[in-house]
Short mmCIF file of C-alpha atoms in Angstrom, two decimals:
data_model
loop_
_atom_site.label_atom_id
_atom_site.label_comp_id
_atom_site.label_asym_id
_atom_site.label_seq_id
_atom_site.Cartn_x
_atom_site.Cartn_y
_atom_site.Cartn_z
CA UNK A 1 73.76 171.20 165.77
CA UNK A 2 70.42 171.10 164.14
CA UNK A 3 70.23 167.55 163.11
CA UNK A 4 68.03 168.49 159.78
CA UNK A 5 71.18 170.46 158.53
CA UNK A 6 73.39 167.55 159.59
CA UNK A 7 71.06 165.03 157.33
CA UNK A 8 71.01 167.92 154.52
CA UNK A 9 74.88 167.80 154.90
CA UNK A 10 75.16 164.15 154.96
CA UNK A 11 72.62 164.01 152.07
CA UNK A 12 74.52 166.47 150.00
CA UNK A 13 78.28 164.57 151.18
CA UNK A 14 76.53 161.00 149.84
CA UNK A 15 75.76 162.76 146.78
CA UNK A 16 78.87 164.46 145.76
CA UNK A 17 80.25 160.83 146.74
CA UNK A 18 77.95 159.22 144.33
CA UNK A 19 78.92 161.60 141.61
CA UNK A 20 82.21 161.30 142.28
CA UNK A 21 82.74 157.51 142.06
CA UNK A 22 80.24 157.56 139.16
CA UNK A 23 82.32 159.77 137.41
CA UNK A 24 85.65 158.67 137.70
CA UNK A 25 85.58 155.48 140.12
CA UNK A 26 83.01 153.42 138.11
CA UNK A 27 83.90 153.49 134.50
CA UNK A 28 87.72 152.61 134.99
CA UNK A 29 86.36 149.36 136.84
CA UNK A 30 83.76 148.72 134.54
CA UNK A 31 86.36 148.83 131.62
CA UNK A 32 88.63 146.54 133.85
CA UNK A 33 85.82 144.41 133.86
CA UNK A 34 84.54 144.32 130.80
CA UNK A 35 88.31 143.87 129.55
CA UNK A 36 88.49 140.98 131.60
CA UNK A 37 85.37 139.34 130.11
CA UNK A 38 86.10 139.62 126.92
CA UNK A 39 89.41 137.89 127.85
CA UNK A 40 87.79 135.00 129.48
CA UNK A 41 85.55 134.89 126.85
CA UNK A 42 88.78 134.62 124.10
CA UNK A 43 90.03 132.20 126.56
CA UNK A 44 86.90 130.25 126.26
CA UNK A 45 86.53 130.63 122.50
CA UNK A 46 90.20 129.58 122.41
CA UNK A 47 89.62 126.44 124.36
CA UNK A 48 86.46 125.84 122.32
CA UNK A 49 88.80 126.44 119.03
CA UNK A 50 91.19 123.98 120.57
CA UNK A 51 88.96 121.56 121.23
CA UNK A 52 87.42 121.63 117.52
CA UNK A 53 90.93 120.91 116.39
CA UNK A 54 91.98 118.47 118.05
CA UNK A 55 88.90 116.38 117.35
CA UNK A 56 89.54 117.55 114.02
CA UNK A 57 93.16 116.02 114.29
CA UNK A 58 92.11 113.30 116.39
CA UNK A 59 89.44 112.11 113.34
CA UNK A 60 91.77 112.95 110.52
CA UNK A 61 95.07 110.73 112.71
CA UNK A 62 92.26 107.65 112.93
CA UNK A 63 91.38 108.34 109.33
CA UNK A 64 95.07 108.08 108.27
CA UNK A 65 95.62 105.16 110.42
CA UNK A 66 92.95 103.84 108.55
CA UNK A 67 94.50 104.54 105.30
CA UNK A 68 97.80 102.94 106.73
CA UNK A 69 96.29 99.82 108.07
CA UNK A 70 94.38 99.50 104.70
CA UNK A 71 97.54 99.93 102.50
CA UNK A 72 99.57 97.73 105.00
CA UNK A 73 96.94 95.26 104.66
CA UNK A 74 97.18 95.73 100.82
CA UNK A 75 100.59 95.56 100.72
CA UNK A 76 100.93 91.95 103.25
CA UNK A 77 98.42 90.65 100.07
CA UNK A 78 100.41 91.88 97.37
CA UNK A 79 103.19 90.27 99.43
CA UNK A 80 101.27 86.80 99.80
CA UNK A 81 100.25 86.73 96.11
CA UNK A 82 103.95 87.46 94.81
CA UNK A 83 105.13 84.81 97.54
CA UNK A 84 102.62 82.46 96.31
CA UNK A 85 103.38 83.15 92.33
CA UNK A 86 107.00 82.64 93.30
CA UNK A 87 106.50 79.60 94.99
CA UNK A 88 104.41 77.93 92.04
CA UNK A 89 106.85 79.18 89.77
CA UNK A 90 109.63 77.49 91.71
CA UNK A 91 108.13 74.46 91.83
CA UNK A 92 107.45 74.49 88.01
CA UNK A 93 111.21 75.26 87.46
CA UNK A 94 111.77 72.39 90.17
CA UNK A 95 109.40 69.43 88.19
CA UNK A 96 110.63 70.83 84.86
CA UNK A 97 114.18 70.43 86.02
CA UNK A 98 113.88 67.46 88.16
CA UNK A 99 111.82 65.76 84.82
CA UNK A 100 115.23 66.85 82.49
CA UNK A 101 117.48 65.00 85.29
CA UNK A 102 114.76 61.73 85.20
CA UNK A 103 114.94 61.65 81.62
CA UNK A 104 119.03 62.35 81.34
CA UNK A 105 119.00 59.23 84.08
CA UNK A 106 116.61 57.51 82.25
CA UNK A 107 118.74 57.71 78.88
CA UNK A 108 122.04 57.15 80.62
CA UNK A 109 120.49 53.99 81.96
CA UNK A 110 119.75 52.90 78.64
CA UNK A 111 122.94 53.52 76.76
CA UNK A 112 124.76 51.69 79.47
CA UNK A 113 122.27 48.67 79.46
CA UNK A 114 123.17 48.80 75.87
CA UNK A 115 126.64 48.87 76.49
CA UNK A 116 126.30 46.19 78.83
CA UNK A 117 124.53 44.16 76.59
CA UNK A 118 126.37 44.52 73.46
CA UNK A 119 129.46 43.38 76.31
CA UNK A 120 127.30 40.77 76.76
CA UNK A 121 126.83 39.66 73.95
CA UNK A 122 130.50 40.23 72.50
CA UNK A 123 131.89 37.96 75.74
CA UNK A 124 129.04 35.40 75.07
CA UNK A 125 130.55 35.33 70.99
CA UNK A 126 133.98 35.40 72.51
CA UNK A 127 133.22 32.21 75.06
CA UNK A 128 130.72 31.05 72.24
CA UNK A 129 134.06 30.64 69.68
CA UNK A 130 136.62 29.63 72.60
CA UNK A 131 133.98 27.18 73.62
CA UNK A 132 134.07 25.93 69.81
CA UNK A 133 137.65 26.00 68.96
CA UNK A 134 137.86 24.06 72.67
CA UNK A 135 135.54 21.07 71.09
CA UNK A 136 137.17 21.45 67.85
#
């Protein structure tokens, strides 16, 4: 064999083989390829997405617990203050009441030290005239 024919023949073979896979080799794999980037991209864009969001969420959970830990504070005040107004208010109702039973006390005191003294006094006529009527 005449080895100019045989690199003519391996030229043209190479050739036909280049045409060939560029023709219906090449684009299937660059589609498959291509197809797969653009799903790793999505995949990528997705995870980006995700990520967004849940900083997103992650702000807007701190902001609410915020909000809740304000209004719970808010609400422990609102507590104190109506514990404290109750309180006072009790202990007004307490003096005012415990005053009323002082001054009830007070006046039951007196009518019966008036009692006792008009007794007093009646026994000290009553020994005062048996005392007489004895010298008499």
């Amino acid at each position: 064999m005449n080895i100019n024919l045989t690199l003519l023949m391996q030229a043209a073979a190479f050739a036909a083989f280049i045409w060939f896979t560029a023709r219906f080799v090449w684009p299937p794999l660059m589609r498959a390829i291509e197809a797969r980037q653009k799903q790793i991209a999505d995949g990528l864009a997705a995870g980006e997405q995700g990520r967004q969001n849940l900083s997103t969420a992650e702000k807007r959970s701190a902001d609410m617990l915020a909000e809740g830990k304000a209004k719970a504070a808010e609400i422990v005040a609102l507590g104190e203050k109506f514990k404290s107004e109750t309180m006072e208010q009790a202990k007004v109702l307490a003096k005012a009441e415990a005053d009323r039973i002082v001054a009830a006390a007070k006046a039951e005191i007196e009518q019966e030290v008036a009692r006792a003294k008009e007794s007093l006094r009646n026994s000290v006529a009553d020994l005062a005239v048996a005392g007489a009527s004895k010298i008499l």
